[in-house]
CSV table of C-alpha atoms and ligand atoms in Angstrom, one decimal:
chain,number,residue,atom,x,y,z
A,1,MET,CA,-4.3,41.8,-21.6
A,2,SER,CA,-6.7,43.4,-24.2
A,3,GLY,CA,-7.8,40.8,-26.8
A,4,ARG,CA,-5.0,38.6,-27.9
A,5,TYR,CA,-2.4,41.3,-27.9
A,6,GLY,CA,-0.2,42.0,-25.0
A,7,LYS,CA,2.2,44.6,-23.6
A,8,TYR,CA,5.7,43.3,-22.8
A,9,LEU,CA,8.8,44.6,-21.2
A,10,VAL,CA,11.9,43.2,-22.9
A,11,THR,CA,15.0,43.7,-20.8
A,12,GLY,CA,18.2,43.5,-22.9
A,13,GLY,CA,16.2,44.2,-26.1
A,14,ALA,CA,19.1,46.1,-27.6
A,15,GLY,CA,21.2,42.9,-27.6
A,16,TYR,CA,21.4,40.0,-30.0
A,17,VAL,CA,18.7,37.6,-28.8
A,18,GLY,CA,16.5,40.3,-27.2
A,19,SER,CA,16.3,42.4,-30.4
A,20,VAL,CA,15.2,39.4,-32.4
A,21,VAL,CA,12.5,38.4,-29.9
A,22,ALA,CA,11.3,42.1,-29.7
A,23,ALA,CA,11.0,42.1,-33.5
A,24,HIS,CA,8.9,38.9,-33.4
A,25,LEU,CA,6.6,40.3,-30.7
A,26,LEU,CA,6.0,43.5,-32.7
A,27,GLU,CA,5.3,41.5,-35.9
A,28,ALA,CA,2.8,39.5,-33.9
A,29,GLY,CA,1.0,42.7,-33.1
A,30,HIS,CA,2.1,43.1,-29.5
A,31,GLU,CA,3.2,46.3,-27.7
A,32,VAL,CA,6.9,46.3,-26.7
A,33,THR,CA,9.0,48.4,-24.3
A,34,VAL,CA,12.8,47.7,-24.4
A,35,LEU,CA,14.7,48.4,-21.2
A,36,ASP,CA,18.5,48.3,-21.9
A,37,ASN,CA,21.4,50.1,-20.4
A,38,LEU,CA,23.5,49.6,-23.6
A,39,SER,CA,26.3,48.1,-21.7
A,40,THR,CA,26.8,45.5,-24.4
A,41,GLY,CA,23.9,46.3,-26.7
A,42,PHE,CA,23.4,48.9,-29.4
A,43,ARG,CA,20.7,51.6,-29.7
A,44,GLU,CA,20.1,50.6,-33.4
A,45,GLY,CA,19.4,47.1,-32.3
A,46,VAL,CA,16.1,48.2,-30.8
A,47,PRO,CA,13.5,47.4,-33.4
A,48,ALA,CA,11.4,50.3,-34.9
A,49,GLY,CA,8.0,50.3,-33.2
A,50,ALA,CA,9.3,49.5,-29.7
A,51,GLU,CA,9.4,52.1,-27.0
A,52,PHE,CA,13.0,52.4,-25.7
A,53,ILE,CA,14.0,53.1,-22.2
A,54,GLU,CA,17.8,53.5,-21.7
A,55,GLY,CA,18.1,52.3,-18.1
A,56,ASP,CA,19.2,49.5,-15.8
A,57,ILE,CA,17.2,46.5,-14.7
A,58,ARG,CA,18.2,47.4,-11.1
A,59,ASP,CA,16.0,50.5,-11.5
A,60,ALA,CA,13.1,48.6,-13.1
A,61,ALA,CA,10.7,49.8,-10.4
A,62,LYS,CA,10.8,53.2,-12.0
A,63,TRP,CA,9.1,52.0,-15.1
A,64,LEU,CA,7.2,48.8,-14.4
A,65,ASP,CA,3.5,49.2,-13.9
A,66,PRO,CA,0.4,47.0,-13.9
A,67,SER,CA,-0.2,47.6,-17.6
A,68,TYR,CA,2.5,45.1,-18.5
A,69,ASP,CA,1.3,41.5,-19.2
A,70,ALA,CA,4.8,40.0,-18.9
A,71,VAL,CA,8.5,40.6,-18.7
A,72,LEU,CA,10.9,38.8,-21.1
A,73,HIS,CA,14.3,39.0,-19.4
A,74,PHE,CA,17.5,38.9,-21.5
A,75,ALA,CA,19.6,41.6,-19.8
A,76,ALA,CA,22.7,40.0,-18.4
A,77,PHE,CA,26.5,39.6,-18.9
A,78,SER,CA,27.2,36.4,-20.8
A,79,GLN,CA,31.0,36.0,-21.4
A,80,VAL,CA,32.1,32.8,-19.9
A,81,GLY,CA,35.8,33.7,-19.8
A,82,GLU,CA,35.2,37.1,-18.3
A,83,SER,CA,33.0,35.5,-15.6
A,84,VAL,CA,36.0,33.4,-14.5
A,85,VAL,CA,38.2,36.5,-13.9
A,86,GLN,CA,35.5,38.9,-12.7
A,87,PRO,CA,32.9,36.7,-11.0
A,88,GLU,CA,31.6,39.6,-8.9
A,89,LYS,CA,30.4,41.4,-12.1
A,90,TYR,CA,28.2,38.4,-12.9
A,91,TRP,CA,26.7,38.0,-9.4
A,92,GLU,CA,26.1,41.7,-9.2
A,93,ASN,CA,24.4,42.2,-12.6
A,94,ASN,CA,22.9,38.8,-13.4
A,95,VAL,CA,21.7,37.8,-9.9
A,96,GLY,CA,21.5,41.2,-8.1
A,97,GLY,CA,19.9,42.8,-11.2
A,98,THR,CA,17.3,40.0,-11.5
A,99,MET,CA,16.5,40.2,-7.8
A,100,ALA,CA,15.6,43.9,-8.3
A,101,LEU,CA,13.6,43.2,-11.4
A,102,ILE,CA,11.6,40.4,-9.7
A,103,ALA,CA,10.9,42.7,-6.7
A,104,ALA,CA,9.7,45.4,-9.1
A,105,MET,CA,7.5,42.9,-10.9
A,106,ARG,CA,6.0,41.9,-7.5
A,107,SER,CA,5.3,45.5,-6.5
A,108,ALA,CA,3.8,46.4,-9.8
A,109,GLY,CA,1.7,43.2,-9.9
A,110,VAL,CA,3.3,41.9,-13.2
A,111,ARG,CA,3.1,38.2,-12.7
A,112,LYS,CA,4.6,36.6,-15.8
A,113,LEU,CA,8.3,36.1,-16.7
A,114,VAL,CA,10.2,34.5,-19.5
A,115,PHE,CA,13.9,34.1,-18.6
A,116,SER,CA,17.0,33.5,-20.7
A,117,SER,CA,18.8,30.6,-19.0
A,118,THR,CA,21.6,28.6,-20.6
A,119,ALA,CA,23.1,25.2,-21.3
A,120,ALA,CA,25.9,26.5,-19.1
A,121,THR,CA,23.8,25.6,-16.0
A,122,TYR,CA,24.5,21.9,-16.6
A,123,GLY,CA,28.3,22.0,-16.8
A,124,GLU,CA,30.0,18.9,-18.1
A,125,PRO,CA,27.1,16.5,-19.0
A,126,GLU,CA,26.9,13.0,-17.8
A,127,GLU,CA,24.6,12.0,-20.6
A,128,VAL,CA,23.8,13.5,-24.0
A,129,PRO,CA,21.3,14.6,-25.2
A,130,ILE,CA,20.8,16.7,-22.1
A,131,ARG,CA,17.4,16.7,-20.5
A,132,GLU,CA,16.2,19.2,-17.9
A,133,SER,CA,16.4,16.5,-15.2
A,134,ALA,CA,20.2,16.3,-15.7
A,135,PRO,CA,22.3,17.4,-12.8
A,136,THR,CA,23.2,21.1,-12.7
A,137,ALA,CA,26.9,21.6,-12.0
A,138,PRO,CA,28.0,24.8,-13.8
A,139,THR,CA,31.8,25.0,-14.5
A,140,ASN,CA,32.0,28.8,-14.5
A,141,PRO,CA,30.5,31.8,-12.6
A,142,TYR,CA,28.3,32.8,-15.7
A,143,GLY,CA,26.5,29.4,-15.6
A,144,ALA,CA,26.3,29.6,-11.8
A,145,SER,CA,24.7,33.0,-11.9
A,146,LYS,CA,22.1,31.8,-14.3
A,147,LEU,CA,21.4,28.7,-12.2
A,148,ALA,CA,21.0,30.9,-9.1
A,149,VAL,CA,18.4,33.0,-11.0
A,150,ASP,CA,16.6,29.8,-12.0
A,151,HIS,CA,16.4,28.9,-8.3
A,152,MET,CA,15.3,32.4,-7.4
A,153,ILE,CA,12.4,32.2,-10.0
A,154,THR,CA,11.3,28.7,-8.7
A,155,GLY,CA,11.0,30.3,-5.2
A,156,GLU,CA,9.1,33.3,-6.5
A,157,CYS,CA,6.6,31.1,-8.3
A,158,ALA,CA,6.0,28.9,-5.2
A,159,ALA,CA,5.8,31.7,-2.7
A,160,HIS,CA,4.2,34.6,-4.7
A,161,GLY,CA,2.4,33.0,-7.6
A,162,LEU,CA,4.7,34.1,-10.4
A,163,ALA,CA,4.1,32.3,-13.8
A,164,ALA,CA,7.5,31.7,-15.3
A,165,VAL,CA,9.4,29.9,-18.0
A,166,SER,CA,13.2,29.5,-18.1
A,167,LEU,CA,14.5,28.8,-21.6
A,168,ARG,CA,17.9,27.1,-21.5
A,169,TYR,CA,19.5,28.0,-24.9
A,170,PHE,CA,22.2,25.9,-26.4
A,171,ASN,CA,24.4,27.6,-29.0
A,172,VAL,CA,22.4,30.5,-30.5
A,173,ALA,CA,23.4,31.4,-34.0
A,174,GLY,CA,22.1,33.0,-37.3
A,175,ALA,CA,20.4,36.3,-37.8
A,176,TYR,CA,17.0,37.7,-38.5
A,177,GLY,CA,17.1,40.3,-41.2
A,178,GLN,CA,18.8,43.4,-39.7
A,179,PHE,CA,19.2,41.8,-36.3
A,180,GLY,CA,22.2,39.6,-35.6
A,181,GLU,CA,25.1,38.8,-33.4
A,182,ARG,CA,27.4,41.7,-32.5
A,183,HIS,CA,29.4,41.0,-29.4
A,184,ASP,CA,32.4,43.1,-28.6
A,185,PRO,CA,34.8,41.5,-28.3
A,186,GLU,CA,33.4,38.6,-30.2
A,187,SER,CA,34.0,35.2,-28.7
A,188,HIS,CA,31.5,33.0,-30.4
A,189,LEU,CA,32.6,30.5,-33.0
A,190,ILE,CA,30.3,31.3,-36.0
A,191,PRO,CA,30.8,35.1,-36.1
A,192,LEU,CA,34.5,34.6,-35.7
A,193,VAL,CA,34.8,32.2,-38.5
A,194,LEU,CA,32.7,34.5,-40.7
A,195,GLN,CA,35.2,37.4,-39.9
A,196,VAL,CA,38.0,35.1,-41.2
A,197,ALA,CA,35.9,34.5,-44.4
A,198,GLN,CA,35.6,38.2,-44.8
A,199,GLY,CA,39.3,38.7,-44.5
A,200,ARG,CA,38.9,40.7,-41.2
A,201,ARG,CA,40.9,38.0,-39.3
A,202,GLU,CA,43.8,35.9,-40.5
A,203,ALA,CA,42.7,32.5,-39.2
A,204,ILE,CA,40.4,30.8,-36.8
A,205,SER,CA,41.9,29.2,-33.8
A,206,VAL,CA,40.6,25.7,-33.1
A,207,PHE,CA,40.5,25.2,-29.4
A,208,GLY,CA,41.6,21.6,-29.0
A,209,ASP,CA,41.4,18.6,-31.3
A,210,ASP,CA,42.0,15.9,-28.7
A,211,TYR,CA,38.4,15.7,-27.3
A,212,PRO,CA,36.6,12.3,-27.3
A,213,THR,CA,34.6,13.3,-30.4
A,214,PRO,CA,34.7,11.9,-34.0
A,215,ASP,CA,37.1,14.6,-35.3
A,216,GLY,CA,38.6,15.5,-31.9
A,217,THR,CA,37.0,19.0,-31.8
A,218,CYS,CA,34.1,20.1,-29.5
A,219,VAL,CA,30.5,19.3,-30.6
A,220,ARG,CA,27.7,21.9,-30.1
A,221,ASP,CA,24.0,22.2,-30.8
A,222,TYR,CA,23.5,25.3,-32.9
A,223,ILE,CA,20.0,26.8,-32.8
A,224,HIS,CA,18.7,29.5,-35.1
A,225,VAL,CA,17.9,32.7,-33.3
A,226,ALA,CA,14.5,33.0,-35.1
A,227,ASP,CA,13.5,29.5,-33.9
A,228,LEU,CA,14.5,30.6,-30.4
A,229,ALA,CA,12.3,33.7,-30.7
A,230,GLU,CA,9.3,31.6,-31.6
A,231,ALA,CA,9.8,29.6,-28.4
A,232,HIS,CA,9.6,32.8,-26.4
A,233,LEU,CA,6.3,33.8,-27.8
A,234,LEU,CA,5.0,30.2,-27.0
A,235,ALA,CA,6.4,30.5,-23.5
A,236,VAL,CA,4.5,33.7,-22.8
A,237,THR,CA,1.3,31.7,-23.6
A,238,ALA,CA,2.3,28.6,-21.7
A,239,ALA,CA,3.4,30.2,-18.4
A,240,LYS,CA,1.0,29.2,-15.6
A,241,THR,CA,0.5,30.9,-12.2
A,242,GLY,CA,2.6,29.4,-9.5
A,243,GLU,CA,4.6,27.2,-11.9
A,244,HIS,CA,8.2,27.4,-13.1
A,245,LEU,CA,8.6,25.6,-16.4
A,246,ILE,CA,12.2,24.9,-17.6
A,247,CYS,CA,12.9,24.0,-21.2
A,248,ASN,CA,16.1,23.3,-23.1
A,249,LEU,CA,16.2,24.8,-26.6
A,250,GLY,CA,18.4,23.2,-29.2
A,251,ASN,CA,17.9,21.1,-32.4
A,252,GLY,CA,19.3,17.8,-30.9
A,253,ASN,CA,22.0,17.8,-33.6
A,254,GLY,CA,25.7,18.1,-32.8
A,255,PHE,CA,28.2,19.8,-35.1
A,256,SER,CA,32.0,19.8,-34.4
A,257,VAL,CA,34.1,23.0,-34.6
A,258,ARG,CA,35.7,21.6,-37.8
A,259,GLU,CA,32.2,20.9,-39.3
A,260,VAL,CA,31.2,24.5,-38.6
A,261,ILE,CA,34.4,25.8,-40.3
A,262,GLU,CA,33.8,23.6,-43.3
A,263,THR,CA,30.2,24.8,-43.6
A,264,VAL,CA,31.4,28.4,-43.5
A,265,ARG,CA,33.8,27.7,-46.4
A,266,GLN,CA,31.0,26.1,-48.4
A,267,VAL,CA,28.4,28.8,-47.7
A,268,THR,CA,30.7,31.8,-48.3
A,269,GLY,CA,33.0,30.4,-51.0
A,270,HIS,CA,35.9,32.0,-49.2
A,271,PRO,CA,39.0,30.3,-47.8
A,272,VAL,CA,39.1,29.9,-44.0
A,273,PRO,CA,42.6,29.2,-42.7
A,274,GLU,CA,42.6,27.5,-39.3
A,275,VAL,CA,45.3,27.2,-36.7
A,276,MET,CA,45.4,24.7,-33.8
A,277,ALA,CA,45.3,26.2,-30.3
A,278,PRO,CA,45.1,24.7,-26.8
A,279,ARG,CA,41.8,23.7,-25.3
A,280,ARG,CA,39.8,26.6,-23.9
A,281,GLY,CA,39.2,26.2,-20.1
A,282,GLY,CA,35.8,25.0,-19.1
A,283,ASP,CA,34.7,23.7,-22.5
A,284,PRO,CA,32.6,20.5,-22.3
A,285,ALA,CA,33.4,18.1,-25.2
A,286,VAL,CA,29.8,17.7,-26.3
A,287,LEU,CA,26.7,19.8,-25.6
A,288,VAL,CA,23.6,18.6,-27.3
A,289,ALA,CA,20.0,19.3,-26.2
A,290,SER,CA,17.0,17.1,-25.8
A,291,ALA,CA,14.2,19.6,-26.6
A,292,ASP,CA,11.4,17.1,-26.0
A,293,ASN,CA,10.1,19.2,-23.1
A,294,ALA,CA,9.9,22.3,-25.2
A,295,ARG,CA,8.0,20.4,-27.9
A,296,GLU,CA,5.6,18.8,-25.4
A,297,GLN,CA,5.1,21.8,-23.1
A,298,LEU,CA,5.3,24.7,-25.5
A,299,GLY,CA,4.4,23.1,-28.8
A,300,TRP,CA,7.7,24.3,-30.1
A,301,ASN,CA,8.7,23.0,-33.5
A,302,PRO,CA,12.0,24.5,-34.8
A,303,SER,CA,12.2,24.7,-38.5
A,304,ARG,CA,15.7,26.1,-39.3
A,305,ALA,CA,17.9,23.3,-38.1
A,306,ASP,CA,20.1,23.1,-41.2
A,307,LEU,CA,23.5,24.4,-40.3
A,308,ALA,CA,24.2,25.8,-43.7
A,309,GLY,CA,21.0,27.8,-43.5
A,310,ILE,CA,21.9,29.1,-40.1
A,311,VAL,CA,25.4,30.1,-41.3
A,312,ALA,CA,24.0,31.7,-44.5
A,313,ASP,CA,21.7,34.0,-42.4
A,314,ALA,CA,24.7,34.9,-40.1
A,315,TRP,CA,26.8,35.6,-43.3
A,316,ALA,CA,24.2,37.9,-44.8
A,317,PHE,CA,24.1,39.8,-41.5
A,318,ALA,CA,27.9,40.0,-41.2
A,319,GLN,CA,28.2,41.3,-44.8
A,320,ARG,CA,25.4,43.9,-44.2
A,321,SER,CA,27.0,45.1,-41.0
A,322,SER,CA,30.5,45.4,-42.4
A,323,GLY,CA,29.2,47.3,-45.4
A,324,ALA,CA,30.4,44.5,-47.8
A,325,GLY,CA,28.5,44.1,-51.0
A,326,GLU,CA,26.8,47.5,-50.9
B,1,NAD,N1,24.0,34.2,-27.2
B,1,NAD,C1,24.0,33.0,-26.7
B,1,NAD,O1,24.5,32.0,-27.3
B,1,NAD,C2,23.3,32.7,-25.4
B,1,NAD,C3,23.2,31.4,-25.0
B,1,NAD,C4,22.6,31.1,-23.8
B,1,NAD,C5,22.0,32.1,-23.0
B,1,NAD,N2,22.1,33.4,-23.5
B,1,NAD,C6,21.5,34.4,-22.7
B,1,NAD,O2,20.6,35.2,-23.5
B,1,NAD,C7,20.6,36.6,-23.1
B,1,NAD,C8,20.9,37.5,-24.3
B,1,NAD,O3,22.2,37.1,-24.8
B,1,NAD,P1,22.8,37.9,-26.0
B,1,NAD,O4,23.7,37.0,-26.7
B,1,NAD,O5,21.7,38.6,-26.7
B,1,NAD,O6,23.7,39.0,-25.2
B,1,NAD,P2,23.9,40.6,-25.5
B,1,NAD,O7,25.0,41.0,-24.7
B,1,NAD,O8,23.9,40.8,-27.0
B,1,NAD,O9,22.5,41.2,-24.9
B,1,NAD,C9,22.4,41.5,-23.5
B,1,NAD,C10,21.7,42.9,-23.4
B,1,NAD,O10,21.4,43.2,-22.1
B,1,NAD,C11,21.8,44.5,-21.8
B,1,NAD,N3,22.1,44.6,-20.3
B,1,NAD,C12,23.1,43.9,-19.6
B,1,NAD,N4,23.0,44.3,-18.3
B,1,NAD,C13,21.9,45.1,-18.2
B,1,NAD,C14,21.3,45.8,-17.1
B,1,NAD,N5,21.8,45.7,-15.8
B,1,NAD,N6,20.3,46.6,-17.3
B,1,NAD,C15,19.8,46.8,-18.6
B,1,NAD,N7,20.3,46.2,-19.7
B,1,NAD,C16,21.4,45.4,-19.5
B,1,NAD,C17,23.0,44.8,-22.7
B,1,NAD,O11,23.3,46.2,-22.9
B,1,NAD,C18,22.6,44.0,-23.9
B,1,NAD,O12,21.9,44.8,-24.9
B,1,NAD,C19,21.6,36.7,-21.9
B,1,NAD,O13,20.9,36.6,-20.7
B,1,NAD,C20,22.5,35.5,-22.1
B,1,NAD,O14,23.0,35.0,-20.9
B,1,NAD,C21,22.7,33.7,-24.6
B,2,GDU,O1,37.7,31.0,-31.7
B,2,GDU,C1,37.1,30.0,-31.3
B,2,GDU,C2,35.9,30.2,-30.6
B,2,GDU,C3,35.2,29.0,-30.2
B,2,GDU,N1,35.8,27.8,-30.5
B,2,GDU,C4,35.1,26.6,-30.0
B,2,GDU,O2,33.8,26.5,-30.6
B,2,GDU,C5,32.9,25.9,-29.7
B,2,GDU,C6,31.7,26.9,-29.5
B,2,GDU,O3,32.2,28.0,-28.8
B,2,GDU,P1,31.3,29.3,-28.6
B,2,GDU,O4,32.1,30.3,-27.8
B,2,GDU,O5,30.7,29.8,-29.9
B,2,GDU,O6,30.1,28.8,-27.7
B,2,GDU,P2,30.1,28.0,-26.3
B,2,GDU,O7,29.7,26.6,-26.6
B,2,GDU,O8,31.3,28.2,-25.5
B,2,GDU,O9,29.0,28.9,-25.5
B,2,GDU,C7,27.6,28.7,-25.7
B,2,GDU,O10,27.1,27.8,-24.8
B,2,GDU,C8,27.4,28.1,-23.4
B,2,GDU,C9,26.8,27.0,-22.7
B,2,GDU,O11,27.8,26.0,-22.5
B,2,GDU,C10,26.8,29.5,-23.1
B,2,GDU,O12,25.4,29.4,-23.0
B,2,GDU,C11,27.2,30.6,-24.0
B,2,GDU,O13,26.5,31.8,-23.8
B,2,GDU,C12,27.0,30.1,-25.4
B,2,GDU,O14,27.5,31.0,-26.4
B,2,GDU,C13,33.6,25.7,-28.4
B,2,GDU,O15,34.0,24.3,-28.4
B,2,GDU,C14,34.9,26.5,-28.5
B,2,GDU,O16,36.0,26.0,-27.9
B,2,GDU,C15,37.0,27.6,-31.2
B,2,GDU,O17,37.5,26.5,-31.4
B,2,GDU,N2,37.6,28.8,-31.6
C-alpha cells in the first residue's frame, strides 16, 4: 500500500451494500475497482470514480493482480426464500464463487479479505443478544452457504496466511445519498412498507402476530448501511495475517414489525394499511446483535441507531428513485 491509501477490489459493488461501501472507500481517498456481473445489481449503482469491471467472481483470476491491497467481497445471492427452493444456486454462486475468488487471491498474492456474512448463520438463537460464540445452525440454504464460506475463510487464514474479517450483518437498512436498497423483487420490510406509503402497494402484509414478543410480531435489529460501511473500512485496517476475525454488526436494539410500520407512518406522514398474513417460514422471533466484539476489535461506534432516522434516509432514497417530489 502506498502511504495510507489503498487499492481495493469490491465484488458486488453495483449492489446495495457494496455500492455504499465503495462510495465510502472513494471518499476516504482509496482506489476502488468494482467487479460485478449485474445479476442483481445496477450499473448506475457503481459510484463515480470507481473502475468498473462487468464480470463474474468465478473469473476473478483474470483481473486480480498484486497491486490490490485487499478484496471486499459482497457478491452473492441473498434471498432467503429463493435459497429454499433453489439451494443449488446458492452453493454454486456463494460457495463456488467464493472458492474461485479465494484461489485467485492466493495466486495473485492478495492477502486481505473482508467478507459479508450474515445473522442468518446463527439460525434460531438460544440467547439474545447474539454473540459470535453462539451456536451456528442456519435454518435455510442462504445462511448455510454463508456459514460454509466463513469456514472456508478460517481454513485459508490458518493454512495460507490470509488476513480476514467476516462481518455478520443483522438487518441492513437506510440509504446513503444516491445509494440505497433496490432489490427486485423486493422482500425486505422497510422498502416494502415505504412502497405502501408511496401508494405503489396497497398494504403491507404482517407475517405473523403470534410470536413470543411484546406485540406478537418479529423483532429485528436494524443497522444503518452507512454505519455498516464504516465498519468495513475499520475491518480492512484491523485484519491480521493468519487470523480470521468474526464480528456481528447491529445496534443491539430490537424493533418489531409493527413498530417499523408505525415509524414509517410517522416519518412519511402517509397512511400505511396493514393486513395480517401467516408466518413466513424460517423466520426467528427475535434477532438482536451483541456488537461488543466489533466495538472492541474494530473500534466501531455506530452513530445512526435511531430507527426514525434510518427510515427517513430510506424514504428520501425511495422518493428520489421513484421520481417523486421532482
Ligand atoms: N442486505 C442485507 O440485509 C444483508 C444482510 C446480511 C448480509 N448481506 C450480504 O451482503 C452482501 C450484499 O448484499 P446486498 O443487499 O447489497 O445485495 P445485492 O443483491 O444488492 O448485491 C449483490 C451484488 O453482487 C452481484 N453479484 C452476485 N453474484 C455475483 C457474481 N457471481 N459475480 C459478480 N457479481 C455478483 C450482484 O449483481 C449485486 O450487484 C451479500 O453478500 C449479502 O449476502 C446482506
Ligand atoms: O412483507 C413483509 C416483509 C417482511 N416482514 C417481516 O419483517 C421482518 C424483517 O424481514 P426482512 O425480510 O426485512 O429481513 P429478515 O430479517 O428476514 O432478513 C435479514 O436478516 C437475515 C438474517 O436472519 C438475512 O441476513 C437477510 O439478508 C436480511 O435481510 C421479518 O420478521 C419478516 O417476517 C413482514 O412482516 N412483511
